[in-house]
Amino acid sequence: MNVEEVKNIHFFLADHYASTDDPISPPGVKDHGLLESACARPNMTACQKEMFETQFDKAAALFHSIISNHCFHNGNKRTALLSTLYFLSLNNYWVEGCSDDELFEFTRKTAAHEICPNRDDEISCISKWFSEHSRKVVKGDKNLKFNDLKEVLAQFDFELIDDGFTCSIKKDGEEVEKIIKRGKQGHNDYDPAYIAGLRKKLDLTPEKGIDSARFYGQRGIDIQLNDLMQLRIDVFNRLART
């Protein structure tokens, strides 16, 4: 993450909260030097070796530095959290193995230096927490039989109705797509390419918040800033009041 990316995230948050009871006011960078230091810290080296080797170590360094450096006039905790969620998403990790309360307390304790007894251990504690509460984004599709596809679509409130030669896909009682049954008896698998195309037509793609893990029944969310924030909007709103 570079300085411009973190600044963009900060002003994205400022715009979002501008008309609320908890605006980031005033927004903007308080200390450019501290912001540059925070962004550079994850890639620091010592004796020609990276100080923060894993992506979780780097995420921890970024999170800790933005919060602790108070680079911005206001909104440092929110900026630190969204920047870190975005950084992890760029590396194909989603933070999801925790409740909103847990994520809020984790962020609050980091800001208050209550994350662990010894401040020298804060980065490693933060890294461990992110590692334990994140998972790899699962990409790619696989074969699905008719009944399996029906069950998968049902979790997103789509109905797959057998019309004979074809099948209707309905949502809220209205037909949104029609597909052809595979094989003479309709029992052949739908191949990955077909599933990928269908997901795109139904807006069940990673860009819409549905990665393959979530589509196939595992929990998952998307990568983009707005989606990341909306996913944890209660956390961000609570942080706005602290």
PDB file of C-alpha atoms in Angstrom, residues 57-207:
ATOM      1  CA  ASP A  57       2.943  -9.453   9.217  1.00  0.00           C
ATOM      2  CA  LYS A  58       2.788  -6.689   6.612  1.00  0.00           C
ATOM      3  CA  ALA A  59      -0.915  -6.151   7.254  1.00  0.00           C
ATOM      4  CA  ALA A  60      -0.206  -5.919  10.981  1.00  0.00           C
ATOM      5  CA  ALA A  61       2.556  -3.370  10.417  1.00  0.00           C
ATOM      6  CA  LEU A  62       0.278  -1.245   8.241  1.00  0.00           C
ATOM      7  CA  PHE A  63      -2.676  -1.474  10.634  1.00  0.00           C
ATOM      8  CA  HIS A  64      -0.576  -0.710  13.708  1.00  0.00           C
ATOM      9  CA  SER A  65       1.297   2.168  12.067  1.00  0.00           C
ATOM     10  CA  ILE A  66      -1.712   4.053  10.694  1.00  0.00           C
ATOM     11  CA  ILE A  67      -3.519   3.775  14.028  1.00  0.00           C
ATOM     12  CA  SER A  68      -0.500   4.627  16.177  1.00  0.00           C
ATOM     13  CA  ASN A  69       0.975   7.397  14.029  1.00  0.00           C
ATOM     14  CA  HIS A  70      -2.256   9.430  13.934  1.00  0.00           C
ATOM     15  CA  CYS A  71      -1.394  10.441  10.373  1.00  0.00           C
ATOM     16  CA  PHE A  72      -4.805  12.022   9.767  1.00  0.00           C
ATOM     17  CA  HIS A  73      -6.664  14.733  11.645  1.00  0.00           C
ATOM     18  CA  ASN A  74      -9.542  12.332  12.266  1.00  0.00           C
ATOM     19  CA  GLY A  75     -10.704   8.875  11.229  1.00  0.00           C
ATOM     20  CA  ASN A  76      -7.412   7.098  11.875  1.00  0.00           C
ATOM     21  CA  LYS A  77      -8.965   3.876  13.181  1.00  0.00           C
ATOM     22  CA  ARG A  78     -11.420   3.655  10.306  1.00  0.00           C
ATOM     23  CA  THR A  79      -8.704   4.423   7.769  1.00  0.00           C
ATOM     24  CA  ALA A  80      -6.380   1.853   9.324  1.00  0.00           C
ATOM     25  CA  LEU A  81      -9.035  -0.859   9.306  1.00  0.00           C
ATOM     26  CA  LEU A  82     -10.278  -0.303   5.760  1.00  0.00           C
ATOM     27  CA  SER A  83      -6.718   0.064   4.424  1.00  0.00           C
ATOM     28  CA  THR A  84      -5.758  -3.228   6.037  1.00  0.00           C
ATOM     29  CA  LEU A  85      -8.857  -5.067   4.829  1.00  0.00           C
ATOM     30  CA  TYR A  86      -8.120  -3.763   1.350  1.00  0.00           C
ATOM     31  CA  PHE A  87      -4.439  -4.748   1.567  1.00  0.00           C
ATOM     32  CA  LEU A  88      -5.367  -8.285   2.572  1.00  0.00           C
ATOM     33  CA  SER A  89      -7.967  -8.496  -0.180  1.00  0.00           C
ATOM     34  CA  LEU A  90      -5.342  -7.517  -2.740  1.00  0.00           C
ATOM     35  CA  ASN A  91      -3.420 -10.553  -1.535  1.00  0.00           C
ATOM     36  CA  ASN A  92      -6.522 -12.746  -1.834  1.00  0.00           C
ATOM     37  CA  TYR A  93      -7.427 -12.849   1.847  1.00  0.00           C
ATOM     38  CA  TRP A  94     -10.782 -11.981   3.369  1.00  0.00           C
ATOM     39  CA  VAL A  95     -11.195 -11.235   7.075  1.00  0.00           C
ATOM     40  CA  GLU A  96     -14.384 -13.004   8.078  1.00  0.00           C
ATOM     41  CA  GLY A  97     -13.791 -15.440  10.915  1.00  0.00           C
ATOM     42  CA  CYS A  98     -14.949 -12.954  13.546  1.00  0.00           C
ATOM     43  CA  SER A  99     -18.055 -11.091  14.627  1.00  0.00           C
ATOM     44  CA  ASP A 100     -18.513  -7.336  14.314  1.00  0.00           C
ATOM     45  CA  ASP A 101     -18.038  -7.042  18.078  1.00  0.00           C
ATOM     46  CA  GLU A 102     -14.749  -8.927  17.901  1.00  0.00           C
ATOM     47  CA  LEU A 103     -13.442  -6.813  15.024  1.00  0.00           C
ATOM     48  CA  PHE A 104     -14.465  -3.603  16.771  1.00  0.00           C
ATOM     49  CA  GLU A 105     -12.783  -4.619  20.030  1.00  0.00           C
ATOM     50  CA  PHE A 106      -9.673  -5.741  18.168  1.00  0.00           C
ATOM     51  CA  THR A 107      -9.398  -2.339  16.484  1.00  0.00           C
ATOM     52  CA  ARG A 108     -10.165  -0.415  19.663  1.00  0.00           C
ATOM     53  CA  LYS A 109      -7.638  -2.386  21.707  1.00  0.00           C
ATOM     54  CA  THR A 110      -4.971  -1.891  19.051  1.00  0.00           C
ATOM     55  CA  ALA A 111      -5.514   1.865  19.160  1.00  0.00           C
ATOM     56  CA  ALA A 112      -5.410   1.847  22.974  1.00  0.00           C
ATOM     57  CA  HIS A 113      -2.334  -0.440  23.056  1.00  0.00           C
ATOM     58  CA  GLU A 114      -4.362  -3.049  24.933  1.00  0.00           C
ATOM     59  CA  ILE A 115      -3.894  -5.811  22.369  1.00  0.00           C
ATOM     60  CA  CYS A 116      -1.217  -7.530  24.475  1.00  0.00           C
ATOM     61  CA  PRO A 117       0.705  -6.905  27.734  1.00  0.00           C
ATOM     62  CA  ASN A 118       4.000  -5.969  26.057  1.00  0.00           C
ATOM     63  CA  ARG A 119       4.006  -3.261  23.393  1.00  0.00           C
ATOM     64  CA  ASP A 120       6.983  -4.907  21.705  1.00  0.00           C
ATOM     65  CA  ASP A 121       4.721  -7.851  20.884  1.00  0.00           C
ATOM     66  CA  GLU A 122       1.897  -5.833  19.329  1.00  0.00           C
ATOM     67  CA  ILE A 123       2.806  -6.485  15.687  1.00  0.00           C
ATOM     68  CA  SER A 124       3.096 -10.230  16.205  1.00  0.00           C
ATOM     69  CA  CYS A 125      -0.201 -10.301  18.143  1.00  0.00           C
ATOM     70  CA  ILE A 126      -1.975  -8.371  15.388  1.00  0.00           C
ATOM     71  CA  SER A 127      -0.463 -10.607  12.706  1.00  0.00           C
ATOM     72  CA  LYS A 128      -1.593 -13.722  14.567  1.00  0.00           C
ATOM     73  CA  TRP A 129      -5.113 -12.326  14.904  1.00  0.00           C
ATOM     74  CA  PHE A 130      -5.416 -11.554  11.191  1.00  0.00           C
ATOM     75  CA  SER A 131      -4.014 -14.972  10.325  1.00  0.00           C
ATOM     76  CA  GLU A 132      -6.566 -16.729  12.536  1.00  0.00           C
ATOM     77  CA  HIS A 133      -9.517 -14.702  11.234  1.00  0.00           C
ATOM     78  CA  SER A 134      -8.815 -14.685   7.493  1.00  0.00           C
ATOM     79  CA  ARG A 135      -9.154 -17.147   4.664  1.00  0.00           C
ATOM     80  CA  LYS A 136      -7.931 -17.384   1.120  1.00  0.00           C
ATOM     81  CA  VAL A 137     -10.353 -16.236  -1.547  1.00  0.00           C
ATOM     82  CA  VAL A 138     -11.465 -19.279  -3.503  1.00  0.00           C
ATOM     83  CA  LYS A 139     -11.634 -18.732  -7.236  1.00  0.00           C
ATOM     84  CA  GLY A 140     -12.775 -20.947 -10.063  1.00  0.00           C
ATOM     85  CA  ASP A 141     -15.877 -22.999 -10.807  1.00  0.00           C
ATOM     86  CA  LYS A 142     -16.616 -26.707 -10.859  1.00  0.00           C
ATOM     87  CA  ASN A 143     -19.147 -29.132 -12.302  1.00  0.00           C
ATOM     88  CA  LEU A 144     -22.659 -29.064 -10.872  1.00  0.00           C
ATOM     89  CA  LYS A 145     -25.557 -31.432 -11.335  1.00  0.00           C
ATOM     90  CA  PHE A 146     -29.076 -30.047 -11.759  1.00  0.00           C
ATOM     91  CA  ASN A 147     -30.135 -30.599  -8.154  1.00  0.00           C
ATOM     92  CA  ASP A 148     -26.842 -29.231  -6.857  1.00  0.00           C
ATOM     93  CA  LEU A 149     -27.241 -26.108  -8.979  1.00  0.00           C
ATOM     94  CA  LYS A 150     -30.795 -25.756  -7.695  1.00  0.00           C
ATOM     95  CA  GLU A 151     -29.580 -25.841  -4.086  1.00  0.00           C
ATOM     96  CA  VAL A 152     -26.760 -23.397  -4.761  1.00  0.00           C
ATOM     97  CA  LEU A 153     -29.068 -20.878  -6.425  1.00  0.00           C
ATOM     98  CA  ALA A 154     -31.639 -21.239  -3.649  1.00  0.00           C
ATOM     99  CA  GLN A 155     -29.246 -19.762  -1.092  1.00  0.00           C
ATOM    100  CA  PHE A 156     -29.338 -16.544  -3.144  1.00  0.00           C
ATOM    101  CA  ASP A 157     -33.152 -16.627  -3.393  1.00  0.00           C
ATOM    102  CA  PHE A 158     -33.284 -17.950  -6.955  1.00  0.00           C
ATOM    103  CA  GLU A 159     -35.718 -20.703  -7.943  1.00  0.00           C
ATOM    104  CA  LEU A 160     -34.666 -23.245 -10.576  1.00  0.00           C
ATOM    105  CA  ILE A 161     -37.844 -24.666 -12.104  1.00  0.00           C
ATOM    106  CA  ASP A 162     -37.905 -27.664 -14.445  1.00  0.00           C
ATOM    107  CA  ASP A 163     -40.001 -26.750 -17.491  1.00  0.00           C
ATOM    108  CA  GLY A 164     -39.217 -29.923 -19.389  1.00  0.00           C
ATOM    109  CA  PHE A 165     -36.593 -29.278 -22.062  1.00  0.00           C
ATOM    110  CA  THR A 166     -35.572 -26.026 -20.414  1.00  0.00           C
ATOM    111  CA  CYS A 167     -35.456 -24.648 -16.894  1.00  0.00           C
ATOM    112  CA  SER A 168     -36.540 -21.244 -15.662  1.00  0.00           C
ATOM    113  CA  ILE A 169     -34.593 -19.306 -13.081  1.00  0.00           C
ATOM    114  CA  LYS A 170     -36.885 -17.041 -11.095  1.00  0.00           C
ATOM    115  CA  LYS A 171     -36.397 -14.485  -8.375  1.00  0.00           C
ATOM    116  CA  ASP A 172     -39.293 -12.950  -6.479  1.00  0.00           C
ATOM    117  CA  GLY A 173     -41.622 -14.817  -8.821  1.00  0.00           C
ATOM    118  CA  GLU A 174     -40.208 -13.276 -11.997  1.00  0.00           C
ATOM    119  CA  GLU A 175     -38.183 -15.144 -14.584  1.00  0.00           C
ATOM    120  CA  VAL A 176     -34.672 -13.723 -14.856  1.00  0.00           C
ATOM    121  CA  GLU A 177     -32.969 -16.399 -16.955  1.00  0.00           C
ATOM    122  CA  LYS A 178     -33.682 -19.618 -18.841  1.00  0.00           C
ATOM    123  CA  ILE A 179     -31.218 -22.490 -19.195  1.00  0.00           C
ATOM    124  CA  ILE A 180     -31.193 -25.750 -21.128  1.00  0.00           C
ATOM    125  CA  LYS A 181     -31.103 -29.067 -19.305  1.00  0.00           C
ATOM    126  CA  ARG A 182     -27.943 -31.047 -19.930  1.00  0.00           C
ATOM    127  CA  GLY A 183     -28.141 -34.531 -21.451  1.00  0.00           C
ATOM    128  CA  LYS A 184     -31.133 -36.505 -22.746  1.00  0.00           C
ATOM    129  CA  GLN A 185     -32.492 -37.051 -19.244  1.00  0.00           C
ATOM    130  CA  GLY A 186     -31.297 -33.728 -17.914  1.00  0.00           C
ATOM    131  CA  HIS A 187     -28.863 -35.447 -15.569  1.00  0.00           C
ATOM    132  CA  ASN A 188     -25.559 -34.374 -17.108  1.00  0.00           C
ATOM    133  CA  ASP A 189     -23.318 -31.951 -15.256  1.00  0.00           C
ATOM    134  CA  TYR A 190     -23.151 -28.250 -15.986  1.00  0.00           C
ATOM    135  CA  ASP A 191     -19.482 -27.635 -16.739  1.00  0.00           C
ATOM    136  CA  PRO A 192     -17.332 -24.886 -15.131  1.00  0.00           C
ATOM    137  CA  ALA A 193     -17.488 -22.612 -18.184  1.00  0.00           C
ATOM    138  CA  TYR A 194     -21.289 -22.770 -18.210  1.00  0.00           C
ATOM    139  CA  ILE A 195     -21.477 -22.113 -14.459  1.00  0.00           C
ATOM    140  CA  ALA A 196     -19.132 -19.139 -14.806  1.00  0.00           C
ATOM    141  CA  GLY A 197     -21.327 -17.642 -17.521  1.00  0.00           C
ATOM    142  CA  LEU A 198     -24.485 -18.212 -15.501  1.00  0.00           C
ATOM    143  CA  ARG A 199     -22.958 -16.612 -12.414  1.00  0.00           C
ATOM    144  CA  LYS A 200     -22.106 -13.551 -14.458  1.00  0.00           C
ATOM    145  CA  LYS A 201     -25.660 -13.269 -15.788  1.00  0.00           C
ATOM    146  CA  LEU A 202     -27.085 -13.566 -12.272  1.00  0.00           C
ATOM    147  CA  ASP A 203     -24.560 -11.175 -10.683  1.00  0.00           C
ATOM    148  CA  LEU A 204     -23.138 -13.954  -8.506  1.00  0.00           C
ATOM    149  CA  THR A 205     -19.506 -13.047  -9.121  1.00  0.00           C
ATOM    150  CA  PRO A 206     -16.620 -11.876  -6.902  1.00  0.00           C
ATOM    151  CA  GLU A 207     -17.205  -8.346  -8.183  1.00  0.00           C
TER     152      GLU A 207
END
